PDB file of C-alpha atoms and ligand atoms in Angstrom:
ATOM      1  CA  UNK Z   1     -13.236  32.258 -33.773  1.00 65.00           C
ATOM      2  CA  UNK Z   2     -13.295  32.881 -30.199  1.00 80.00           C
ATOM      3  CA  UNK Z   3     -16.266  31.520 -28.174  1.00 88.00           C
ATOM      4  CA  UNK Z   4     -18.056  33.690 -25.392  1.00 89.00           C
ATOM      5  CA  UNK Z   5     -17.184  30.672 -22.944  1.00 95.00           C
ATOM      6  CA  UNK Z   6     -13.587  31.613 -22.914  1.00 93.00           C
ATOM      7  CA  UNK Z   7     -14.636  34.772 -21.100  1.00 95.00           C
ATOM      8  CA  UNK Z   8     -17.035  33.111 -18.724  1.00 97.00           C
ATOM      9  CA  UNK Z   9     -16.639  32.340 -14.938  1.00 98.00           C
ATOM     10  CA  UNK Z  10     -18.495  29.943 -13.032  1.00 98.00           C
ATOM     11  CA  UNK Z  11     -18.963  28.679  -9.631  1.00 98.00           C
ATOM     12  CA  UNK Z  12     -20.375  25.238  -9.566  1.00 98.00           C
ATOM     13  CA  UNK Z  13     -21.398  23.454  -6.439  1.00 98.00           C
ATOM     14  CA  UNK Z  14     -21.477  19.875  -6.121  1.00 98.00           C
ATOM     15  CA  UNK Z  15     -18.834  19.828  -8.784  1.00 97.00           C
ATOM     16  CA  UNK Z  16     -16.837  16.739  -7.975  1.00 97.00           C
ATOM     17  CA  UNK Z  17     -19.489  14.106  -9.071  1.00 96.00           C
ATOM     18  CA  UNK Z  18     -22.696  13.310 -11.249  1.00 96.00           C
ATOM     19  CA  UNK Z  19     -24.322  16.159 -12.656  1.00 98.00           C
ATOM     20  CA  UNK Z  20     -22.167  18.942 -11.218  1.00 97.00           C
ATOM     21  CA  UNK Z  21     -19.006  17.008 -12.432  1.00 96.00           C
ATOM     22  CA  UNK Z  22     -20.496  17.001 -16.066  1.00 96.00           C
ATOM     23  CA  UNK Z  23     -21.130  20.733 -16.072  1.00 97.00           C
ATOM     24  CA  UNK Z  24     -17.646  21.420 -14.897  1.00 96.00           C
ATOM     25  CA  UNK Z  25     -16.367  19.176 -17.856  1.00 95.00           C
ATOM     26  CA  UNK Z  26     -18.528  20.709 -20.305  1.00 95.00           C
ATOM     27  CA  UNK Z  27     -18.168  24.387 -19.284  1.00 96.00           C
ATOM     28  CA  UNK Z  28     -14.342  23.971 -18.788  1.00 95.00           C
ATOM     29  CA  UNK Z  29     -14.260  21.980 -22.075  1.00 94.00           C
ATOM     30  CA  UNK Z  30     -15.704  25.094 -23.807  1.00 94.00           C
ATOM     31  CA  UNK Z  31     -13.139  27.205 -22.596  1.00 94.00           C
ATOM     32  CA  UNK Z  32     -14.694  28.599 -19.371  1.00 96.00           C
ATOM     33  CA  UNK Z  33     -12.959  29.243 -15.946  1.00 96.00           C
ATOM     34  CA  UNK Z  34     -14.787  27.117 -13.145  1.00 97.00           C
ATOM     35  CA  UNK Z  35     -14.730  27.150  -9.209  1.00 98.00           C
ATOM     36  CA  UNK Z  36     -15.688  23.503  -8.414  1.00 98.00           C
ATOM     37  CA  UNK Z  37     -17.170  23.593  -4.992  1.00 98.00           C
ATOM     38  CA  UNK Z  38     -17.844  20.553  -2.845  1.00 98.00           C
ATOM     39  CA  UNK Z  39     -16.902  18.677   0.451  1.00 98.00           C
ATOM     40  CA  UNK Z  40     -14.882  15.584  -1.048  1.00 98.00           C
ATOM     41  CA  UNK Z  41     -11.536  17.486  -2.028  1.00 98.00           C
ATOM     42  CA  UNK Z  42     -10.506  14.047  -3.877  1.00 97.00           C
ATOM     43  CA  UNK Z  43     -13.220  13.996  -6.211  1.00 97.00           C
ATOM     44  CA  UNK Z  44     -12.858  17.931  -6.853  1.00 97.00           C
ATOM     45  CA  UNK Z  45      -9.258  17.062  -7.611  1.00 96.00           C
ATOM     46  CA  UNK Z  46     -10.281  14.301  -9.967  1.00 94.00           C
ATOM     47  CA  UNK Z  47     -12.688  16.695 -11.994  1.00 92.00           C
ATOM     48  CA  UNK Z  48      -9.878  19.295 -12.045  1.00 92.00           C
ATOM     49  CA  UNK Z  49      -7.467  16.801 -13.544  1.00 92.00           C
ATOM     50  CA  UNK Z  50      -9.557  15.401 -15.981  1.00 89.00           C
ATOM     51  CA  UNK Z  51     -10.281  18.882 -17.382  1.00 85.00           C
ATOM     52  CA  UNK Z  52      -6.674  19.655 -17.309  1.00 83.00           C
ATOM     53  CA  UNK Z  53      -6.009  16.297 -19.180  1.00 86.00           C
ATOM     54  CA  UNK Z  54      -8.762  17.200 -21.819  1.00 86.00           C
ATOM     55  CA  UNK Z  55      -7.021  20.427 -22.426  1.00 79.00           C
ATOM     56  CA  UNK Z  56      -9.852  22.216 -21.092  1.00 79.00           C
ATOM     57  CA  UNK Z  57     -10.240  25.825 -19.410  1.00 85.00           C
ATOM     58  CA  UNK Z  58      -9.201  26.484 -15.661  1.00 92.00           C
ATOM     59  CA  UNK Z  59     -10.846  24.398 -12.982  1.00 96.00           C
ATOM     60  CA  UNK Z  60     -10.044  25.229  -9.366  1.00 97.00           C
ATOM     61  CA  UNK Z  61     -11.111  22.948  -6.814  1.00 97.00           C
ATOM     62  CA  UNK Z  62     -12.556  24.164  -3.405  1.00 98.00           C
ATOM     63  CA  UNK Z  63     -13.619  21.748  -0.726  1.00 98.00           C
ATOM     64  CA  UNK Z  64     -16.383  23.280   1.621  1.00 98.00           C
ATOM     65  CA  UNK Z  65     -19.540  22.258   3.045  1.00 98.00           C
ATOM     66  CA  UNK Z  66     -22.135  24.696   1.351  1.00 98.00           C
ATOM     67  CA  UNK Z  67     -24.185  24.347   4.675  1.00 98.00           C
ATOM     68  CA  UNK Z  68     -21.461  25.560   6.891  1.00 98.00           C
ATOM     69  CA  UNK Z  69     -22.174  28.867   8.476  1.00 96.00           C
ATOM     70  CA  UNK Z  70     -19.562  30.826   6.661  1.00 97.00           C
ATOM     71  CA  UNK Z  71     -19.789  28.944   3.374  1.00 98.00           C
ATOM     72  CA  UNK Z  72     -21.255  31.518   1.065  1.00 98.00           C
ATOM     73  CA  UNK Z  73     -18.887  34.385   2.283  1.00 98.00           C
ATOM     74  CA  UNK Z  74     -15.763  31.850   1.862  1.00 98.00           C
ATOM     75  CA  UNK Z  75     -16.933  30.839  -1.659  1.00 98.00           C
ATOM     76  CA  UNK Z  76     -17.246  34.410  -2.736  1.00 98.00           C
ATOM     77  CA  UNK Z  77     -14.044  35.475  -1.283  1.00 98.00           C
ATOM     78  CA  UNK Z  78     -12.484  32.473  -3.186  1.00 98.00           C
ATOM     79  CA  UNK Z  79     -14.322  33.255  -6.442  1.00 98.00           C
ATOM     80  CA  UNK Z  80     -13.185  36.777  -6.246  1.00 98.00           C
ATOM     81  CA  UNK Z  81      -9.381  35.748  -5.879  1.00 98.00           C
ATOM     82  CA  UNK Z  82      -9.029  32.831  -8.360  1.00 97.00           C
ATOM     83  CA  UNK Z  83     -11.700  33.945 -10.994  1.00 98.00           C
ATOM     84  CA  UNK Z  84     -11.732  37.677 -10.439  1.00 98.00           C
ATOM     85  CA  UNK Z  85     -15.679  37.758 -10.687  1.00 98.00           C
ATOM     86  CA  UNK Z  86     -18.443  35.403 -11.706  1.00 98.00           C
ATOM     87  CA  UNK Z  87     -20.547  35.272 -14.536  1.00 98.00           C
ATOM     88  CA  UNK Z  88     -22.740  32.242 -13.555  1.00 98.00           C
ATOM     89  CA  UNK Z  89     -23.500  30.364 -10.280  1.00 99.00           C
ATOM     90  CA  UNK Z  90     -24.818  26.938 -10.829  1.00 99.00           C
ATOM     91  CA  UNK Z  91     -26.653  25.630  -7.486  1.00 99.00           C
ATOM     92  CA  UNK Z  92     -26.011  21.997  -8.201  1.00 98.00           C
ATOM     93  CA  UNK Z  93     -25.079  20.605  -4.681  1.00 98.00           C
ATOM     94  CA  UNK Z  94     -27.991  18.609  -3.234  1.00 98.00           C
ATOM     95  CA  UNK Z  95     -28.839  15.999  -0.606  1.00 96.00           C
ATOM     96  CA  UNK Z  96     -31.822  13.208  -0.985  1.00 95.00           C
ATOM     97  CA  UNK Z  97     -32.763  11.006   1.431  1.00 93.00           C
ATOM     98  CA  UNK Z  98     -35.946   8.965   0.475  1.00 90.00           C
ATOM     99  CA  UNK Z  99     -38.162   7.613   3.373  1.00 91.00           C
ATOM    100  CA  UNK Z 100     -41.829   7.508   4.246  1.00 93.00           C
ATOM    101  CA  UNK Z 101     -43.308  10.220   6.503  1.00 94.00           C
ATOM    102  CA  UNK Z 102     -43.333   7.956   9.537  1.00 95.00           C
ATOM    103  CA  UNK Z 103     -39.748   6.669   9.141  1.00 93.00           C
ATOM    104  CA  UNK Z 104     -37.898   9.871   7.975  1.00 93.00           C
ATOM    105  CA  UNK Z 105     -35.983  11.651  10.487  1.00 95.00           C
ATOM    106  CA  UNK Z 106     -36.022  15.154  11.340  1.00 96.00           C
ATOM    107  CA  UNK Z 107     -32.249  15.663  10.641  1.00 97.00           C
ATOM    108  CA  UNK Z 108     -32.733  14.772   7.211  1.00 95.00           C
ATOM    109  CA  UNK Z 109     -35.492  17.100   6.446  1.00 95.00           C
ATOM    110  CA  UNK Z 110     -33.445  19.861   8.081  1.00 97.00           C
ATOM    111  CA  UNK Z 111     -30.363  18.949   5.861  1.00 97.00           C
ATOM    112  CA  UNK Z 112     -32.190  18.537   2.705  1.00 97.00           C
ATOM    113  CA  UNK Z 113     -33.767  22.189   3.305  1.00 98.00           C
ATOM    114  CA  UNK Z 114     -30.416  23.357   4.232  1.00 98.00           C
ATOM    115  CA  UNK Z 115     -28.675  21.972   1.164  1.00 98.00           C
ATOM    116  CA  UNK Z 116     -31.265  22.311  -1.479  1.00 98.00           C
ATOM    117  CA  UNK Z 117     -32.863  25.627  -0.415  1.00 98.00           C
ATOM    118  CA  UNK Z 118     -31.023  27.777   2.178  1.00 98.00           C
ATOM    119  CA  UNK Z 119     -27.476  27.149   0.779  1.00 98.00           C
ATOM    120  CA  UNK Z 120     -28.471  28.194  -2.894  1.00 99.00           C
ATOM    121  CA  UNK Z 121     -30.262  31.327  -1.378  1.00 98.00           C
ATOM    122  CA  UNK Z 122     -27.311  32.377   0.533  1.00 98.00           C
ATOM    123  CA  UNK Z 123     -24.638  31.730  -2.158  1.00 98.00           C
ATOM    124  CA  UNK Z 124     -26.777  33.650  -4.672  1.00 99.00           C
ATOM    125  CA  UNK Z 125     -26.778  36.460  -2.119  1.00 98.00           C
ATOM    126  CA  UNK Z 126     -22.996  36.281  -1.426  1.00 98.00           C
ATOM    127  CA  UNK Z 127     -22.217  36.297  -5.360  1.00 98.00           C
ATOM    128  CA  UNK Z 128     -24.791  39.097  -6.155  1.00 98.00           C
ATOM    129  CA  UNK Z 129     -22.441  41.933  -6.231  1.00 98.00           C
ATOM    130  CA  UNK Z 130     -20.067  40.065  -8.634  1.00 98.00           C
ATOM    131  CA  UNK Z 131     -23.018  38.425 -10.784  1.00 98.00           C
ATOM    132  CA  UNK Z 132     -24.677  42.012 -10.898  1.00 98.00           C
ATOM    133  CA  UNK Z 133     -21.191  43.324 -12.101  1.00 98.00           C
ATOM    134  CA  UNK Z 134     -20.968  40.796 -14.960  1.00 98.00           C
ATOM    135  CA  UNK Z 135     -24.773  40.952 -15.711  1.00 98.00           C
ATOM    136  CA  UNK Z 136     -24.523  37.092 -15.293  1.00 98.00           C
ATOM    137  CA  UNK Z 137     -27.067  34.382 -14.426  1.00 98.00           C
ATOM    138  CA  UNK Z 138     -28.040  31.614 -11.651  1.00 99.00           C
ATOM    139  CA  UNK Z 139     -28.965  28.156 -12.864  1.00 99.00           C
ATOM    140  CA  UNK Z 140     -30.468  26.034  -9.844  1.00 99.00           C
ATOM    141  CA  UNK Z 141     -30.444  22.246 -10.533  1.00 98.00           C
ATOM    142  CA  UNK Z 142     -33.762  21.298  -9.130  1.00 98.00           C
ATOM    143  CA  UNK Z 143     -35.763  18.306  -9.660  1.00 98.00           C
ATOM    144  CA  UNK Z 144     -39.014  17.074 -11.138  1.00 97.00           C
ATOM    145  CA  UNK Z 145     -39.603  15.872  -7.768  1.00 95.00           C
ATOM    146  CA  UNK Z 146     -40.357  19.874  -7.097  1.00 97.00           C
ATOM    147  CA  UNK Z 147     -43.391  19.578  -9.360  1.00 97.00           C
ATOM    148  CA  UNK Z 148     -44.801  16.003  -9.017  1.00 96.00           C
ATOM    149  CA  UNK Z 149     -46.212  14.107  -6.039  1.00 93.00           C
ATOM    150  CA  UNK Z 150     -43.499  12.282  -4.266  1.00 88.00           C
ATOM    151  CA  UNK Z 151     -44.902   9.461  -2.085  1.00 89.00           C
ATOM    152  CA  UNK Z 152     -41.837   8.147   0.012  1.00 88.00           C
ATOM    153  CA  UNK Z 153     -39.545  11.212  -0.953  1.00 91.00           C
ATOM    154  CA  UNK Z 154     -41.903  14.079   0.302  1.00 95.00           C
ATOM    155  CA  UNK Z 155     -39.218  16.001   2.081  1.00 96.00           C
ATOM    156  CA  UNK Z 156     -36.923  16.035  -1.032  1.00 96.00           C
ATOM    157  CA  UNK Z 157     -39.888  17.020  -3.258  1.00 97.00           C
ATOM    158  CA  UNK Z 158     -40.651  19.882  -1.003  1.00 97.00           C
ATOM    159  CA  UNK Z 159     -37.008  21.094  -0.757  1.00 98.00           C
ATOM    160  CA  UNK Z 160     -36.719  21.293  -4.578  1.00 98.00           C
ATOM    161  CA  UNK Z 161     -40.505  22.820  -4.958  1.00 98.00           C
ATOM    162  CA  UNK Z 162     -39.141  25.415  -2.607  1.00 98.00           C
ATOM    163  CA  UNK Z 163     -36.224  25.849  -4.942  1.00 98.00           C
ATOM    164  CA  UNK Z 164     -38.176  26.354  -7.825  1.00 98.00           C
ATOM    165  CA  UNK Z 165     -40.256  29.177  -6.022  1.00 98.00           C
ATOM    166  CA  UNK Z 166     -36.979  30.746  -5.150  1.00 98.00           C
ATOM    167  CA  UNK Z 167     -35.874  30.678  -8.806  1.00 98.00           C
ATOM    168  CA  UNK Z 168     -39.054  32.453 -10.197  1.00 98.00           C
ATOM    169  CA  UNK Z 169     -39.222  34.955  -7.501  1.00 98.00           C
ATOM    170  CA  UNK Z 170     -35.510  35.851  -7.730  1.00 98.00           C
ATOM    171  CA  UNK Z 171     -35.875  36.031 -11.549  1.00 98.00           C
ATOM    172  CA  UNK Z 172     -38.218  38.842 -11.310  1.00 98.00           C
ATOM    173  CA  UNK Z 173     -36.538  40.560  -8.264  1.00 98.00           C
ATOM    174  CA  UNK Z 174     -33.075  40.383  -9.866  1.00 98.00           C
ATOM    175  CA  UNK Z 175     -34.078  41.412 -13.351  1.00 98.00           C
ATOM    176  CA  UNK Z 176     -32.731  42.792 -15.508  1.00 98.00           C
ATOM    177  CA  UNK Z 177     -29.178  42.487 -14.145  1.00 98.00           C
ATOM    178  CA  UNK Z 178     -29.109  38.808 -13.274  1.00 98.00           C
ATOM    179  CA  UNK Z 179     -31.117  35.980 -14.948  1.00 98.00           C
ATOM    180  CA  UNK Z 180     -32.339  32.894 -12.756  1.00 99.00           C
ATOM    181  CA  UNK Z 181     -33.225  29.800 -14.121  1.00 98.00           C
ATOM    182  CA  UNK Z 182     -33.749  26.158 -12.972  1.00 98.00           C
ATOM    183  CA  UNK Z 183     -33.189  22.837 -14.806  1.00 98.00           C
ATOM    184  CA  UNK Z 184     -35.614  19.993 -13.392  1.00 98.00           C
ATOM    185  CA  UNK Z 185     -33.986  16.540 -14.008  1.00 98.00           C
ATOM    186  CA  UNK Z 186     -35.870  13.308 -13.880  1.00 96.00           C
ATOM    187  CA  UNK Z 187     -33.937  10.242 -12.637  1.00 94.00           C
ATOM    188  CA  UNK Z 188     -30.323  10.406 -13.674  1.00 96.00           C
ATOM    189  CA  UNK Z 189     -27.693   7.911 -13.013  1.00 92.00           C
ATOM    190  CA  UNK Z 190     -25.638   9.108 -10.360  1.00 93.00           C
ATOM    191  CA  UNK Z 191     -24.425   8.328  -6.817  1.00 88.00           C
ATOM    192  CA  UNK Z 192     -27.444   9.919  -5.372  1.00 87.00           C
ATOM    193  CA  UNK Z 193     -29.676   7.323  -6.344  1.00 82.00           C
ATOM    194  CA  UNK Z 194     -27.710   4.645  -4.271  1.00 74.00           C
ATOM    195  CA  UNK Z 195     -27.247   6.911  -1.390  1.00 74.00           C
ATOM    196  CA  UNK Z 196     -30.727   8.188  -1.329  1.00 74.00           C
ATOM    197  CA  UNK Z 197     -32.846   5.102  -1.802  1.00 70.00           C
ATOM    198  CA  UNK Z 198     -30.812   2.569   0.023  1.00 71.00           C
ATOM    199  CA  UNK Z 199     -32.046  -1.040   0.039  1.00 73.00           C
ATOM    200  CA  UNK Z 200     -35.103  -0.317  -2.001  1.00 75.00           C
ATOM    201  CA  UNK Z 201     -32.925   1.507  -4.672  1.00 78.00           C
ATOM    202  CA  UNK Z 202     -33.548  -1.371  -7.385  1.00 82.00           C
ATOM    203  CA  UNK Z 203     -37.333  -1.577  -6.872  1.00 84.00           C
ATOM    204  CA  UNK Z 204     -37.524   2.254  -6.952  1.00 82.00           C
ATOM    205  CA  UNK Z 205     -35.442   2.498 -10.000  1.00 86.00           C
ATOM    206  CA  UNK Z 206     -37.666  -0.152 -11.904  1.00 89.00           C
ATOM    207  CA  UNK Z 207     -40.848   1.650 -10.914  1.00 88.00           C
ATOM    208  CA  UNK Z 208     -39.368   5.013 -11.992  1.00 89.00           C
ATOM    209  CA  UNK Z 209     -38.118   3.793 -15.625  1.00 93.00           C
ATOM    210  CA  UNK Z 210     -41.801   2.379 -16.193  1.00 94.00           C
ATOM    211  CA  UNK Z 211     -43.444   5.873 -15.387  1.00 91.00           C
ATOM    212  CA  UNK Z 212     -40.881   7.584 -17.675  1.00 95.00           C
ATOM    213  CA  UNK Z 213     -42.221   7.771 -21.259  1.00 97.00           C
ATOM    214  CA  UNK Z 214     -38.677   7.857 -22.870  1.00 97.00           C
ATOM    215  CA  UNK Z 215     -38.169   4.458 -20.714  1.00 96.00           C
ATOM    216  CA  UNK Z 216     -34.565   5.051 -19.337  1.00 96.00           C
ATOM    217  CA  UNK Z 217     -32.807   7.034 -16.848  1.00 96.00           C
ATOM    218  CA  UNK Z 218     -30.887  10.029 -17.819  1.00 97.00           C
ATOM    219  CA  UNK Z 219     -27.413  10.749 -18.372  1.00 97.00           C
ATOM    220  CA  UNK Z 220     -25.513  13.546 -16.341  1.00 97.00           C
ATOM    221  CA  UNK Z 221     -24.075  14.826 -19.535  1.00 97.00           C
ATOM    222  CA  UNK Z 222     -27.625  15.225 -20.953  1.00 98.00           C
ATOM    223  CA  UNK Z 223     -28.554  17.428 -18.058  1.00 98.00           C
ATOM    224  CA  UNK Z 224     -25.372  19.487 -18.188  1.00 98.00           C
ATOM    225  CA  UNK Z 225     -25.994  20.173 -21.661  1.00 98.00           C
ATOM    226  CA  UNK Z 226     -29.137  22.232 -20.659  1.00 98.00           C
ATOM    227  CA  UNK Z 227     -27.482  23.895 -17.608  1.00 98.00           C
ATOM    228  CA  UNK Z 228     -24.967  25.178 -19.921  1.00 98.00           C
ATOM    229  CA  UNK Z 229     -27.561  26.210 -22.544  1.00 98.00           C
ATOM    230  CA  UNK Z 230     -29.152  28.257 -20.014  1.00 98.00           C
ATOM    231  CA  UNK Z 231     -25.817  30.014 -18.921  1.00 98.00           C
ATOM    232  CA  UNK Z 232     -25.022  30.723 -22.549  1.00 98.00           C
ATOM    233  CA  UNK Z 233     -25.572  34.459 -23.369  1.00 95.00           C
ATOM    234  CA  UNK Z 234     -25.847  33.536 -27.039  1.00 95.00           C
ATOM    235  CA  UNK Z 235     -28.991  31.195 -26.485  1.00 96.00           C
ATOM    236  CA  UNK Z 236     -30.428  32.403 -23.195  1.00 97.00           C
ATOM    237  CA  UNK Z 237     -29.921  36.198 -22.826  1.00 97.00           C
ATOM    238  CA  UNK Z 238     -33.764  36.573 -22.861  1.00 98.00           C
ATOM    239  CA  UNK Z 239     -34.477  33.599 -20.702  1.00 98.00           C
ATOM    240  CA  UNK Z 240     -35.279  34.115 -16.962  1.00 98.00           C
ATOM    241  CA  UNK Z 241     -37.666  32.513 -14.476  1.00 98.00           C
ATOM    242  CA  UNK Z 242     -37.892  29.409 -16.380  1.00 98.00           C
ATOM    243  CA  UNK Z 243     -37.861  25.816 -14.900  1.00 98.00           C
ATOM    244  CA  UNK Z 244     -36.894  23.500 -17.849  1.00 98.00           C
ATOM    245  CA  UNK Z 245     -37.722  19.955 -17.327  1.00 98.00           C
ATOM    246  CA  UNK Z 246     -35.003  17.468 -18.449  1.00 98.00           C
ATOM    247  CA  UNK Z 247     -36.615  14.048 -17.483  1.00 98.00           C
ATOM    248  CA  UNK Z 248     -37.553  11.850 -20.436  1.00 97.00           C
ATOM    249  CA  UNK Z 249     -40.852  13.159 -20.268  1.00 97.00           C
ATOM    250  CA  UNK Z 250     -41.755  12.214 -16.629  1.00 95.00           C
ATOM    251  CA  UNK Z 251     -43.360  15.505 -15.709  1.00 94.00           C
ATOM    252  CA  UNK Z 252     -45.493  15.530 -18.968  1.00 93.00           C
TER     253      UNK Z 252
HETATM  254  N1  LIG I   1     -29.647  11.859  -9.969  1.00 53.96           N
HETATM  255  C1  LIG I   1     -30.943  12.060 -10.107  1.00 53.96           C
HETATM  256  O1  LIG I   1     -31.829  11.429 -10.612  1.00 53.96           O
HETATM  257  C2  LIG I   1     -31.388  13.473  -9.906  1.00 53.96           C
HETATM  258  C3  LIG I   1     -32.887  13.979 -10.487  1.00 53.96           C
HETATM  259  C4  LIG I   1     -33.029  15.348 -10.077  1.00 53.96           C
HETATM  260  C5  LIG I   1     -32.559  16.112  -9.364  1.00 53.96           C
HETATM  261  N2  LIG I   1     -31.092  15.889  -9.049  1.00 53.96           N
HETATM  262  C6  LIG I   1     -30.409  16.835  -8.339  1.00 53.96           C
HETATM  263  O2  LIG I   1     -29.148  16.892  -9.332  1.00 53.96           O
HETATM  264  C7  LIG I   1     -27.980  17.694  -8.223  1.00 53.96           C
HETATM  265  C8  LIG I   1     -26.779  16.969  -8.457  1.00 53.96           C
HETATM  266  O3  LIG I   1     -27.104  15.582  -8.117  1.00 53.96           O
HETATM  267  P1  LIG I   1     -26.420  14.135  -8.742  1.00 53.96           P
HETATM  268  O4  LIG I   1     -27.498  13.197  -9.231  1.00 53.96           O
HETATM  269  O5  LIG I   1     -25.317  14.440  -9.720  1.00 53.96           O
HETATM  270  O6  LIG I   1     -25.829  13.305  -7.322  1.00 53.96           O
HETATM  271  P2  LIG I   1     -24.160  13.354  -6.923  1.00 53.96           P
HETATM  272  O7  LIG I   1     -23.327  12.780  -7.608  1.00 53.96           O
HETATM  273  O8  LIG I   1     -24.365  12.807  -5.448  1.00 53.96           O
HETATM  274  O9  LIG I   1     -23.946  14.947  -6.799  1.00 53.96           O
HETATM  275  C9  LIG I   1     -24.501  15.783  -5.417  1.00 53.96           C
HETATM  276  C10 LIG I   1     -23.330  16.694  -5.266  1.00 53.96           C
HETATM  277  O10 LIG I   1     -23.587  17.545  -4.195  1.00 53.96           O
HETATM  278  C11 LIG I   1     -22.403  17.476  -3.359  1.00 53.96           C
HETATM  279  N3  LIG I   1     -23.005  18.113  -2.106  1.00 53.96           N
HETATM  280  C12 LIG I   1     -23.711  17.498  -1.200  1.00 53.96           C
HETATM  281  N4  LIG I   1     -24.126  18.182  -0.246  1.00 53.96           N
HETATM  282  C13 LIG I   1     -23.138  19.206  -0.272  1.00 53.96           C
HETATM  283  C14 LIG I   1     -22.649  20.081   0.867  1.00 53.96           C
HETATM  284  N5  LIG I   1     -23.251  20.158   2.111  1.00 53.96           N
HETATM  285  N6  LIG I   1     -21.612  20.992   0.482  1.00 53.96           N
HETATM  286  C15 LIG I   1     -21.192  20.914  -0.673  1.00 53.96           C
HETATM  287  N7  LIG I   1     -21.390  19.913  -1.548  1.00 53.96           N
HETATM  288  C16 LIG I   1     -22.095  19.156  -1.436  1.00 53.96           C
HETATM  289  C17 LIG I   1     -21.728  16.214  -3.374  1.00 53.96           C
HETATM  290  O11 LIG I   1     -20.581  16.448  -3.139  1.00 53.96           O
HETATM  291  P3  LIG I   1     -19.731  16.184  -1.903  1.00 53.96           P
HETATM  292  O12 LIG I   1     -20.253  14.782  -1.315  1.00 53.96           O
HETATM  293  O13 LIG I   1     -18.209  15.901  -2.100  1.00 53.96           O
HETATM  294  O14 LIG I   1     -19.940  17.117  -0.784  1.00 53.96           O
HETATM  295  C18 LIG I   1     -22.013  15.688  -4.713  1.00 53.96           C
HETATM  296  O15 LIG I   1     -20.907  16.177  -5.630  1.00 53.96           O
HETATM  297  C19 LIG I   1     -28.819  17.565  -6.962  1.00 53.96           C
HETATM  298  O16 LIG I   1     -29.053  18.896  -6.656  1.00 53.96           O
HETATM  299  C20 LIG I   1     -29.975  16.508  -6.920  1.00 53.96           C
HETATM  300  O17 LIG I   1     -30.936  16.829  -6.031  1.00 53.96           O
HETATM  301  C21 LIG I   1     -30.649  14.594  -9.196  1.00 53.96           C
END
């Protein structure tokens, strides 16, 4: 029996590592065609090679910085060329720098807003004609940090709170043509942790695990499963404007 995934075409940003790579692997494994976007060409090529080795659907890497001025237009053009349309946009690329207010650099605040809010908004707009044409969907990979108080991570939390707001407003604005939802991961073991938390990473990790009812970091594959659940027309065609926590109970 054929699966609806064999007809799905996805654009996944941050597709070369962590949660994004897990989304690419899962979607392609189900038979979808995926344009995997990120800055590091080598990581994207690895994700594409792994999908090929697993005998999965098509994965096309596209190395581009989503915050570049013309990125949204270029990604839309590339998606049109290689996929012939788009059924789902997964705005997963994210930037995180954890610092107290007194120590945080203005450039980091701007980079988080550019990557975590402005880029998803502009990419959604650029892909909108194709998403409307397919009656497709957007899944934003936000964070539990967008709903909890985030001492020492306030800029990151604020950028994800803004992404949550964008998700809910666009869900109403774009209905009934395009569904818009978000997944809010709790702490997940990816590169982001080491890069964002620097020297204090170990202490921060311990504190976070003790504040997580299920008592551990999550796995990228556990978040990817929910992203794909929200893309899947069989499970989620009546779901829009939802902020789905996948967080070990952290926001409960
Ligand atoms: N890990 C967690 O605990 C956690 C918790 C809540 C939410 N999240 C969210 O989950 C998403 C994925 O993060 P992750 O944990 O999987 O970490 P990750 O492996 O570091 O993934 C982040 C991805 O975003 C891409 N990216 C960053 N800036 C980009 C830019 N300007 N242009 C294009 N791509 C860019 C990176 O690729 P390149 O460097 O190659 O560009 C990378 O593949 C992020 O939105 C993050 O905020 C993570």
